[in-house]
């Protein structure tokens, strides 16, 4: 080995150490447990991904009645019309089960026949040309996201259906550069976001691709000519070696192509263990993660990867809970993700009022969590009006209360309940877990009331932020600062209201700190949470 080569290796090892990461990672639990979540992610708090692909196209025909039929609710409940199916998972449910009459088929199959014709003639691949992307505008999307106060954006790379939304070399036939939009959509979003200095990621759901579709004989889904789109299938309940290798190759290509700051990995990683008690997918997952970490270190990227359903241990990457919330502060970083009007474009669903989402967000952040929001793009790439309005609301809210969110850390307790009820602990998780971690904080089902309080703190411990989940028309008592509360020893210098210049009247009593809100609300919508800043002496 030459002196120059030796010197370069030493410099690389030094840089890795300075950055706070292990020098290299092996695909083992022991090695990956040396991972440390970077500060940028802990500070960012709010990210966004979007769902967009051929599975968006059926939304062109959706309304409330279609949703009711798909879910077998309303007039269809208990009618024996069809089998209930998720409205978003079109490709998985649009092919018939052999030998069953229509009223025993899944609802998506019957809807597909109504919208597009028999899937024997109009298969999933025929949806791709209808994904036009004619109004897909990365500048407009990123601008909306940036103004909303979102710190990392995660464009769709590949969903369960296996259709790549970038110019893939692994999925070299069925990708958005060659079909549908005929644009490198993932790259366009990443490039636009990086121009603005935003952190970027890729959203991947392809771990379950090989067994996602029902391989019904006589349909295109079982035709070997289309195996790249429809997957290799499984044998004896396990994915084929070719399917696992394709997953690894796809993920490696995304890492090498985009050097993402963040990767979202959906829960298909846990399916095989749940069904077959095999760790074959988890072994492959660790190879994927170690490659991502090592490649990122070489590229100067501080990587973050989230996983679902305990398919790794929380020390190896960041655990994510779909629509879930923890029952208490976690001593580790975690994430939840949820949607506002569905995952994929499905008109007929009611959007949550903005304040409901804001309350869920601050609850997660107070417990050491990040939040990944979703946009359901139309087939033409545009954004639904109700979603545009929500992200405008989000920008208005974070512009006022952001100091208590971005760069914050959990305080001694996450909050207080006005109804004095403890959160209900959930005893099960969606579709099962791979590992049962006795140190993991359990999920909790919590009803958030408008007078509840959530706490965060500044990293320097000089400020505590108390967020009231709606405008307090009556004086608020922070009981965590009572004579027996966790904050009893803290000496408060003054209290301000984020977004307001008015002087705040407050008193520190035995029962806690009593705050009287000013006469003028911060927001016109008084359901929006507001944040008081307690400055510590």
Coordinates of C-alpha atoms in Angstrom, one line a residue:
X1 CA 0.0 0.0 0.0
X2 CA 1.4 3.4 -1.0
X3 CA 1.9 6.3 1.5
X4 CA -0.7 8.3 -0.4
X5 CA -3.3 5.6 -0.1
X6 CA -2.6 5.1 3.6
X7 CA -2.9 8.8 4.2
X8 CA -6.2 9.0 2.4
X9 CA -7.6 6.1 4.4
X10 CA -6.6 7.8 7.7
X11 CA -8.2 11.1 6.6
X12 CA -11.5 9.2 5.8
X13 CA -11.4 7.5 9.1
X14 CA -10.9 10.8 10.9
X15 CA -13.7 12.4 9.1
X16 CA -16.1 9.6 10.0
X17 CA -15.1 9.9 13.6
X18 CA -15.5 13.7 13.6
X19 CA -19.0 13.3 12.1
X20 CA -20.0 11.1 15.0
X21 CA -20.6 8.0 13.0
X22 CA -19.0 4.5 13.1
X23 CA -16.2 4.1 10.6
X24 CA -18.1 1.4 8.7
X25 CA -21.2 -0.7 9.2
X26 CA -21.7 -4.4 8.8
X27 CA -25.2 -5.9 8.1
X28 CA -25.6 -7.1 11.7
X29 CA -27.6 -5.9 14.6
X30 CA -24.5 -5.3 16.7
X31 CA -22.8 -3.2 14.1
X32 CA -25.9 -1.2 13.0
X33 CA -26.6 -0.4 16.7
X34 CA -23.7 2.0 16.6
X35 CA -25.8 4.3 14.5
X36 CA -26.6 7.7 15.9
X37 CA -29.4 9.9 14.6
X38 CA -28.0 13.1 13.2
X39 CA -28.9 16.5 14.6
X40 CA -30.4 17.8 11.4
X41 CA -33.2 15.2 11.7
X42 CA -33.8 15.8 15.4
X43 CA -34.1 19.5 14.6
X44 CA -36.2 19.3 11.5
X45 CA -39.3 17.7 13.2
X46 CA -41.6 18.0 10.1
X47 CA -41.2 16.3 6.8
X48 CA -43.5 15.4 3.8
X49 CA -43.8 12.7 1.3
X50 CA -46.4 12.2 -1.4
X51 CA -48.2 9.2 -2.9
X52 CA -48.3 9.3 -6.7
X53 CA -48.2 6.5 -9.3
X54 CA -50.5 4.3 -11.5
X55 CA -52.5 3.6 -8.3
X56 CA -53.6 7.3 -8.3
X57 CA -55.5 6.8 -11.6
X58 CA -58.7 5.1 -10.2
X59 CA -59.2 8.2 -8.1
X60 CA -60.5 9.9 -11.3
X61 CA -63.7 7.9 -10.8
X62 CA -64.0 8.1 -7.0
X63 CA -66.7 9.8 -4.9
X64 CA -68.3 9.2 -1.5
X65 CA -70.5 6.4 -2.9
X66 CA -67.5 4.6 -4.5
X67 CA -65.6 4.9 -1.2
X68 CA -68.6 3.4 0.6
X69 CA -68.7 0.5 -1.8
X70 CA -65.0 -0.1 -1.6
X71 CA -65.1 -0.2 2.2
X72 CA -68.5 -1.9 2.2
X73 CA -70.1 0.7 4.4
X74 CA -73.3 2.7 4.3
X75 CA -76.0 1.0 2.2
X76 CA -73.4 -1.8 1.3
X77 CA -72.8 -2.8 4.9
X78 CA -73.7 -6.4 5.5
X79 CA -75.2 -6.7 2.0
X80 CA -72.9 -9.4 0.8
X81 CA -72.1 -7.3 -2.3
X82 CA -68.4 -7.8 -2.3
X83 CA -65.3 -8.2 0.0
X84 CA -64.1 -5.1 1.7
X85 CA -60.8 -3.8 0.5
X86 CA -58.6 -0.7 1.1
X87 CA -59.4 1.9 -1.5
X88 CA -55.7 2.8 -2.0
X89 CA -54.2 -0.7 -2.7
X90 CA -55.6 -1.0 -6.2
X91 CA -53.1 -3.3 -7.8
X92 CA -53.2 -5.8 -5.0
X93 CA -57.0 -6.2 -5.2
X94 CA -58.1 -5.6 -8.8
X95 CA -57.6 -9.1 -10.0
X96 CA -60.2 -11.8 -9.3
X97 CA -59.9 -14.8 -7.1
X98 CA -60.4 -17.9 -9.3
X99 CA -63.7 -19.7 -9.0
X100 CA -65.6 -17.2 -6.9
X101 CA -68.8 -15.4 -8.0
X102 CA -68.7 -11.6 -8.2
X103 CA -70.4 -11.0 -4.8
X104 CA -67.5 -12.9 -3.2
X105 CA -64.8 -11.0 -5.1
X106 CA -63.0 -8.0 -3.6
X107 CA -64.7 -4.6 -4.1
X108 CA -61.7 -3.2 -6.1
X109 CA -62.1 -5.9 -8.7
X110 CA -65.8 -5.0 -9.3
X111 CA -64.9 -1.3 -9.3
X112 CA -62.1 -1.9 -11.8
X113 CA -64.6 -3.7 -14.2
X114 CA -67.0 -0.7 -13.8
X115 CA -64.3 2.0 -14.4
X116 CA -62.0 0.3 -17.0
X117 CA -63.3 -3.0 -18.1
X118 CA -62.3 -6.6 -17.3
X119 CA -58.7 -6.7 -16.0
X120 CA -58.1 -9.5 -18.4
X121 CA -58.3 -6.8 -21.1
X122 CA -57.3 -3.8 -19.0
X123 CA -54.7 -4.8 -16.5
X124 CA -52.8 -2.7 -14.0
X125 CA -50.2 -1.8 -16.6
X126 CA -52.9 -0.2 -18.7
X127 CA -53.3 2.4 -15.9
X128 CA -49.8 3.8 -16.5
X129 CA -50.5 5.9 -19.7
X130 CA -53.3 7.6 -17.7
X131 CA -50.7 8.8 -15.2
X132 CA -50.1 11.9 -17.4
X133 CA -48.2 14.2 -15.0
X134 CA -49.4 17.1 -17.2
X135 CA -49.6 19.4 -14.3
X136 CA -46.7 18.1 -12.2
X137 CA -44.8 21.2 -11.2
X138 CA -41.8 20.6 -8.9
X139 CA -41.3 24.3 -8.3
X140 CA -44.9 24.8 -7.2
X141 CA -44.8 21.7 -5.0
X142 CA -41.5 22.5 -3.3
X143 CA -42.6 26.1 -2.9
X144 CA -45.8 25.1 -1.1
X145 CA -43.9 22.7 1.1
X146 CA -41.1 25.1 2.0
X147 CA -43.6 27.9 2.9
X148 CA -45.4 25.4 5.1
X149 CA -42.4 25.1 7.3
X150 CA -41.5 21.5 6.2
X151 CA -37.8 20.8 6.5
X152 CA -37.4 17.5 4.5
X153 CA -39.2 16.4 1.4
X154 CA -39.5 12.8 0.3
X155 CA -40.8 12.2 -3.2
X156 CA -42.2 8.9 -4.2
X157 CA -39.6 6.6 -5.7
X158 CA -41.4 3.3 -5.9
X159 CA -44.6 2.0 -4.3
X160 CA -45.7 -1.6 -3.7
X161 CA -46.7 -1.9 -7.3
X162 CA -43.0 -1.8 -8.5
X163 CA -43.4 1.1 -10.9
X164 CA -40.4 3.4 -10.6
X165 CA -40.9 7.1 -10.5
X166 CA -37.3 7.8 -11.6
X167 CA -35.2 6.9 -14.6
X168 CA -34.3 3.5 -13.1
X169 CA -31.7 1.2 -14.6
X170 CA -32.9 -1.7 -12.4
X171 CA -36.6 -1.2 -13.3
X172 CA -35.6 -0.2 -16.8
X173 CA -38.9 -0.8 -18.6
X174 CA -41.6 0.2 -16.2
X175 CA -40.6 3.6 -15.0
X176 CA -41.9 7.2 -15.2
X177 CA -39.1 8.3 -17.6
X178 CA -40.3 5.8 -20.2
X179 CA -44.0 5.5 -19.5
X180 CA -46.8 7.7 -18.1
X181 CA -45.4 11.1 -17.3
X182 CA -42.2 10.3 -19.2
X183 CA -40.3 12.5 -16.7
X184 CA -37.7 11.7 -14.1
X185 CA -40.2 12.9 -11.4
X186 CA -38.2 11.8 -8.3
X187 CA -35.1 13.6 -9.5
X188 CA -37.0 16.8 -10.4
X189 CA -38.3 17.2 -6.9
X190 CA -35.0 16.4 -5.3
X191 CA -33.1 18.8 -7.5
X192 CA -35.6 21.6 -6.8
X193 CA -35.5 21.0 -3.1
X194 CA -31.7 21.0 -3.0
X195 CA -31.6 24.3 -4.8
X196 CA -33.4 25.7 -1.7
X197 CA -31.1 24.0 0.8
X198 CA -33.8 21.5 1.9
X199 CA -33.0 18.0 3.1
X200 CA -34.3 15.3 0.7
X201 CA -35.3 11.7 0.8
X202 CA -36.9 8.9 -1.2
X203 CA -40.1 7.0 -0.3
X204 CA -39.8 3.3 -0.9
X205 CA -42.6 0.7 -0.4
X206 CA -41.2 -2.1 -2.6
X207 CA -40.1 -4.7 0.0
X208 CA -43.4 -6.6 -0.6
X209 CA -43.4 -6.1 -4.3
X210 CA -42.9 -9.7 -5.3
X211 CA -46.0 -10.9 -3.5
X212 CA -48.1 -7.7 -3.8
X213 CA -50.2 -8.7 -6.8
X214 CA -52.5 -11.8 -6.9
X215 CA -51.0 -13.9 -9.6
X216 CA -54.3 -14.9 -11.1
X217 CA -53.8 -17.4 -14.0
X218 CA -54.8 -16.1 -17.4
X219 CA -54.2 -12.4 -16.6
X220 CA -51.3 -10.2 -17.4
X221 CA -50.3 -10.3 -13.7
X222 CA -49.1 -13.9 -14.2
X223 CA -47.5 -13.3 -17.6
X224 CA -43.7 -13.7 -17.4
X225 CA -43.3 -10.9 -20.0
X226 CA -44.4 -8.4 -17.3
X227 CA -42.5 -9.9 -14.4
X228 CA -40.6 -6.6 -13.9
X229 CA -43.8 -4.8 -13.0
X230 CA -45.8 -7.6 -11.4
X231 CA -43.0 -9.2 -9.4
X232 CA -41.4 -12.6 -9.2
X233 CA -43.9 -14.0 -6.7
X234 CA -42.9 -16.4 -3.9
X235 CA -42.3 -20.1 -3.3
X236 CA -43.5 -21.9 -0.2
X237 CA -44.5 -18.5 1.2
X238 CA -41.0 -17.0 0.9
X239 CA -39.8 -14.5 -1.7
X240 CA -37.5 -16.0 -4.4
X241 CA -33.8 -15.1 -4.2
X242 CA -34.3 -13.1 -7.4
X243 CA -37.0 -11.0 -5.7
X244 CA -34.8 -10.3 -2.7
X245 CA -31.9 -9.4 -5.0
X246 CA -34.1 -7.0 -7.0
X247 CA -35.1 -5.3 -3.8
X248 CA -31.5 -4.8 -2.8
X249 CA -30.5 -3.7 -6.2
X250 CA -33.4 -1.2 -6.4
X251 CA -32.5 0.3 -3.0
X252 CA -28.8 0.4 -3.9
X253 CA -29.5 2.3 -7.1
X254 CA -31.6 4.9 -5.2
X255 CA -28.7 5.4 -2.8
X256 CA -26.1 5.7 -5.5
X257 CA -28.2 7.9 -7.7
X258 CA -29.6 10.4 -5.2
X259 CA -27.5 10.1 -2.0
X260 CA -30.6 10.8 0.0
X261 CA -30.5 12.4 3.4
X262 CA -33.5 10.2 4.3
X263 CA -35.1 7.0 3.2
X264 CA -38.6 5.9 4.1
X265 CA -39.0 2.1 4.1
X266 CA -42.6 0.8 4.3
X267 CA -43.7 -2.2 6.3
X268 CA -43.4 -5.0 3.8
X269 CA -40.1 -5.8 5.4
X270 CA -42.0 -7.4 8.2
X271 CA -44.5 -9.5 6.1
X272 CA -42.4 -12.6 5.7
X273 CA -41.6 -12.9 9.4
X274 CA -45.2 -12.3 10.3
X275 CA -46.5 -15.0 7.9
X276 CA -43.6 -17.5 7.8
X277 CA -41.4 -16.7 10.8
X278 CA -38.4 -16.3 8.5
X279 CA -35.8 -13.6 8.9
X280 CA -34.8 -13.7 5.2
X281 CA -36.2 -10.2 4.5
X282 CA -34.6 -8.8 7.7
X283 CA -31.2 -10.1 6.7
X284 CA -31.6 -8.4 3.3
X285 CA -32.9 -5.2 5.1
X286 CA -29.7 -5.0 7.2
X287 CA -27.6 -5.3 4.0
X288 CA -29.6 -2.5 2.5
X289 CA -29.2 -0.3 5.6
X290 CA -25.4 -0.9 6.0
X291 CA -24.9 -0.1 2.4
X292 CA -26.9 3.1 2.8
X293 CA -25.0 4.2 5.9
X294 CA -21.6 3.4 4.4
X295 CA -22.3 5.0 1.0
X296 CA -23.6 8.1 2.8
X297 CA -20.5 8.4 4.9
X298 CA -18.3 8.3 1.8
X299 CA -20.5 11.0 0.2
X300 CA -20.6 13.3 3.2
X301 CA -24.3 12.6 3.9
X302 CA -25.7 12.2 7.4
X303 CA -28.2 9.4 6.7
X304 CA -31.6 8.7 8.3
X305 CA -33.7 5.6 7.5
X306 CA -37.1 4.9 9.1
X307 CA -38.7 1.4 9.4
X308 CA -42.1 0.1 10.4
X309 CA -43.4 -2.8 12.4
X310 CA -40.2 -3.4 14.4
X311 CA -38.5 -5.0 11.5
X312 CA -35.2 -3.6 13.0
X313 CA -34.3 -2.7 16.5
X314 CA -34.7 1.0 17.4
X315 CA -30.9 1.4 17.8
X316 CA -30.3 0.4 14.2
X317 CA -32.4 3.1 12.5
X318 CA -35.5 5.3 13.3
X319 CA -38.8 3.5 14.1
X320 CA -41.9 4.8 12.3
X321 CA -45.5 4.2 13.2
X322 CA -48.1 4.7 10.5
X323 CA -50.8 6.9 12.0
X324 CA -49.5 6.0 15.4
X325 CA -48.5 7.9 18.5
X326 CA -46.5 6.9 21.5
X327 CA -48.0 6.9 25.0
X328 CA -45.0 8.7 26.6
X329 CA -41.7 10.4 25.8
X330 CA -39.3 8.0 24.1
X331 CA -35.6 8.2 25.0
X332 CA -34.9 7.7 21.3
X333 CA -36.0 9.5 18.1
X334 CA -39.0 8.1 16.3
X335 CA -41.5 9.2 13.7
X336 CA -45.1 9.0 12.8
X337 CA -46.7 9.6 9.4
X338 CA -50.3 10.3 8.6
X339 CA -52.4 11.6 5.7
X340 CA -55.0 14.4 5.5
X341 CA -57.3 13.1 2.7
X342 CA -56.0 9.6 2.1
X343 CA -52.8 8.1 0.9
X344 CA -53.6 8.0 -2.8
X345 CA -55.9 10.4 -4.7
X346 CA -59.4 9.3 -3.8
X347 CA -62.0 12.1 -3.9
X348 CA -64.9 11.7 -1.6
X349 CA -62.9 11.6 1.6
X350 CA -63.2 14.5 4.1
X351 CA -60.1 16.4 5.0
X352 CA -59.2 16.8 8.7
X353 CA -59.6 20.4 10.0
X354 CA -56.1 21.9 10.2
X355 CA -56.2 22.1 14.0
X356 CA -56.7 18.4 14.4
X357 CA -53.5 17.8 12.5
X358 CA -51.7 20.5 14.4
X359 CA -52.6 18.9 17.7
X360 CA -51.4 15.4 16.5
X361 CA -48.2 17.0 15.4
X362 CA -47.3 18.8 18.6
X363 CA -48.3 15.7 20.6
X364 CA -45.7 13.6 18.7
X365 CA -43.0 16.3 18.9
X366 CA -43.5 16.6 22.6
X367 CA -42.6 12.9 22.9
X368 CA -39.4 13.1 20.9
X369 CA -41.1 12.3 17.6
X370 CA -40.9 13.6 14.0
X371 CA -43.9 13.9 11.8
X372 CA -44.0 12.9 8.1
X373 CA -47.1 14.3 6.3
X374 CA -48.6 13.1 3.1
X375 CA -49.9 14.7 -0.1
X376 CA -52.1 12.6 -2.4
X377 CA -51.3 13.9 -5.9
X378 CA -53.8 13.7 -8.7
X379 CA -52.9 11.6 -11.8
X380 CA -51.9 14.8 -13.6
X381 CA -49.5 15.7 -10.7
X382 CA -51.5 18.5 -9.3
X383 CA -52.5 19.0 -5.6
X384 CA -56.1 18.9 -4.4
X385 CA -57.4 22.3 -3.2
X386 CA -58.1 21.1 0.3
X387 CA -54.6 19.9 0.7
X388 CA -53.2 23.2 -0.7
X389 CA -55.2 25.0 2.0
X390 CA -54.0 22.8 4.8
X391 CA -50.3 23.4 3.9
X392 CA -51.0 27.2 3.7
X393 CA -52.5 26.9 7.2
X394 CA -49.5 24.9 8.3
X395 CA -47.2 27.7 7.2
X396 CA -49.3 30.3 9.0
X397 CA -49.2 28.2 12.2
X398 CA -45.5 27.2 12.1
X399 CA -44.5 30.8 11.3
X400 CA -45.8 31.8 14.8
X401 CA -45.1 28.7 16.9
X402 CA -42.1 27.3 15.1
X403 CA -39.6 28.3 17.8
X404 CA -41.2 25.7 20.1
X405 CA -41.0 23.1 17.4
X406 CA -37.9 23.3 15.3
X407 CA -34.7 22.4 17.1
X408 CA -36.7 21.6 20.2
X409 CA -36.3 18.6 22.5
X410 CA -38.6 16.8 25.0
X411 CA -39.0 18.4 28.4
X412 CA -39.3 16.5 31.7
X413 CA -42.9 15.5 30.9
X414 CA -44.7 15.7 27.6
X415 CA -47.9 17.4 28.8
X416 CA -51.0 17.6 30.9
X417 CA -54.5 16.4 30.4
X418 CA -57.5 18.6 31.2
X419 CA -59.7 15.6 31.7
X420 CA -57.2 13.8 34.0
X421 CA -57.4 10.7 31.9
X422 CA -54.4 8.5 31.3
X423 CA -53.7 7.5 27.7
X424 CA -55.0 4.0 26.7
X425 CA -52.2 1.7 25.8
X426 CA -52.6 -0.4 22.7
X427 CA -51.8 -4.0 23.1
X428 CA -51.4 -4.9 19.4
X429 CA -49.8 -3.3 16.3
X430 CA -50.8 -3.3 12.6
X431 CA -50.2 -6.7 11.0
X432 CA -47.7 -7.8 13.7
X433 CA -44.1 -7.1 14.5
X434 CA -40.8 -8.8 13.8
X435 CA -39.1 -8.0 17.1
X436 CA -40.7 -7.4 20.5
X437 CA -38.5 -4.7 22.1
X438 CA -39.2 -4.6 25.9
X439 CA -37.6 -1.1 26.0
X440 CA -39.8 0.4 23.3
X441 CA -42.4 2.9 24.5
X442 CA -45.8 1.4 23.7
X443 CA -48.3 3.1 21.3
X444 CA -51.1 5.0 22.9
X445 CA -54.7 5.9 21.9
X446 CA -55.1 9.4 23.1
X447 CA -58.0 11.8 22.7
X448 CA -56.6 15.3 22.4
X449 CA -58.7 18.0 24.1
X450 CA -58.5 21.7 23.2
X451 CA -57.3 22.7 26.7
X452 CA -54.6 20.0 26.9
X453 CA -51.0 21.1 27.2
X454 CA -47.8 19.8 25.5
X455 CA -44.3 20.8 26.4
X456 CA -41.0 21.1 24.6
X457 CA -37.7 22.8 25.5
X458 CA -34.9 24.5 23.8
X459 CA -31.7 22.6 23.4
X460 CA -29.8 24.9 25.7
X461 CA -32.5 24.4 28.5
X462 CA -33.0 28.1 28.8
X463 CA -36.6 28.0 27.6
X464 CA -39.6 25.7 28.1
X465 CA -42.5 25.9 25.6
X466 CA -46.0 25.2 26.8
X467 CA -48.4 24.6 23.9
X468 CA -52.1 24.9 24.6
X469 CA -54.1 22.9 22.0
X470 CA -56.5 25.8 21.4
X471 CA -56.8 29.4 22.3
X472 CA -57.3 29.6 26.1
X473 CA -60.3 31.8 26.9
X474 CA -59.8 31.2 30.6
X475 CA -56.6 31.3 32.6
X476 CA -54.3 28.3 32.1
X477 CA -52.6 26.5 35.0
X478 CA -49.4 24.7 34.2
X479 CA -49.6 22.1 37.0
X480 CA -46.1 20.7 36.1
X481 CA -44.8 23.7 37.9
X482 CA -46.7 23.2 41.1
X483 CA -45.1 22.7 44.5
X484 CA -44.9 18.9 43.8
X485 CA -44.5 19.2 40.0
X486 CA -41.4 18.2 38.0
X487 CA -40.7 21.9 37.2
X488 CA -41.0 23.1 40.8
X489 CA -37.3 24.0 41.1
X490 CA -37.2 26.1 37.9
X491 CA -37.1 29.8 38.4
X492 CA -39.1 31.5 35.6
X493 CA -37.8 34.9 34.4
X494 CA -40.7 35.9 32.2
X495 CA -43.3 34.4 29.9
X496 CA -44.2 35.4 26.4
X497 CA -46.7 34.3 23.8
X498 CA -45.2 33.3 20.5
X499 CA -46.7 35.4 17.7
X500 CA -47.9 38.2 20.1
X501 CA -46.2 41.4 21.4
X502 CA -48.6 41.8 24.3
X503 CA -47.3 41.5 27.9
X504 CA -48.4 38.2 29.5
X505 CA -49.8 38.3 33.0
X506 CA -48.8 35.2 35.1
X507 CA -48.2 34.1 38.6
X508 CA -46.3 31.1 40.1
X509 CA -48.6 29.6 42.8
X510 CA -48.6 26.4 44.7
X511 CA -50.9 24.8 42.2
X512 CA -48.6 25.8 39.3
X513 CA -48.0 28.7 37.0
X514 CA -51.2 30.5 36.2
X515 CA -51.2 32.3 32.9
X516 CA -53.8 34.7 31.6
X517 CA -53.9 35.0 27.8
X518 CA -54.1 38.4 26.2
X519 CA -57.4 39.7 24.9
X520 CA -56.4 39.3 21.2
X521 CA -56.0 35.7 19.9
X522 CA -52.9 34.9 17.9
X523 CA -54.8 33.2 15.2
X524 CA -58.2 33.9 13.7
X525 CA -59.1 30.2 14.0
X526 CA -59.1 29.9 17.8
X527 CA -58.9 26.1 17.5
X528 CA -55.3 26.3 16.5
X529 CA -52.7 25.5 19.2
X530 CA -50.8 28.4 20.7
X531 CA -47.4 28.4 22.5
X532 CA -46.2 30.2 25.6
X533 CA -42.5 30.6 26.1
X534 CA -41.2 30.3 29.6
X535 CA -37.7 31.8 30.0
X536 CA -35.6 30.2 32.7
X537 CA -33.2 32.2 34.9

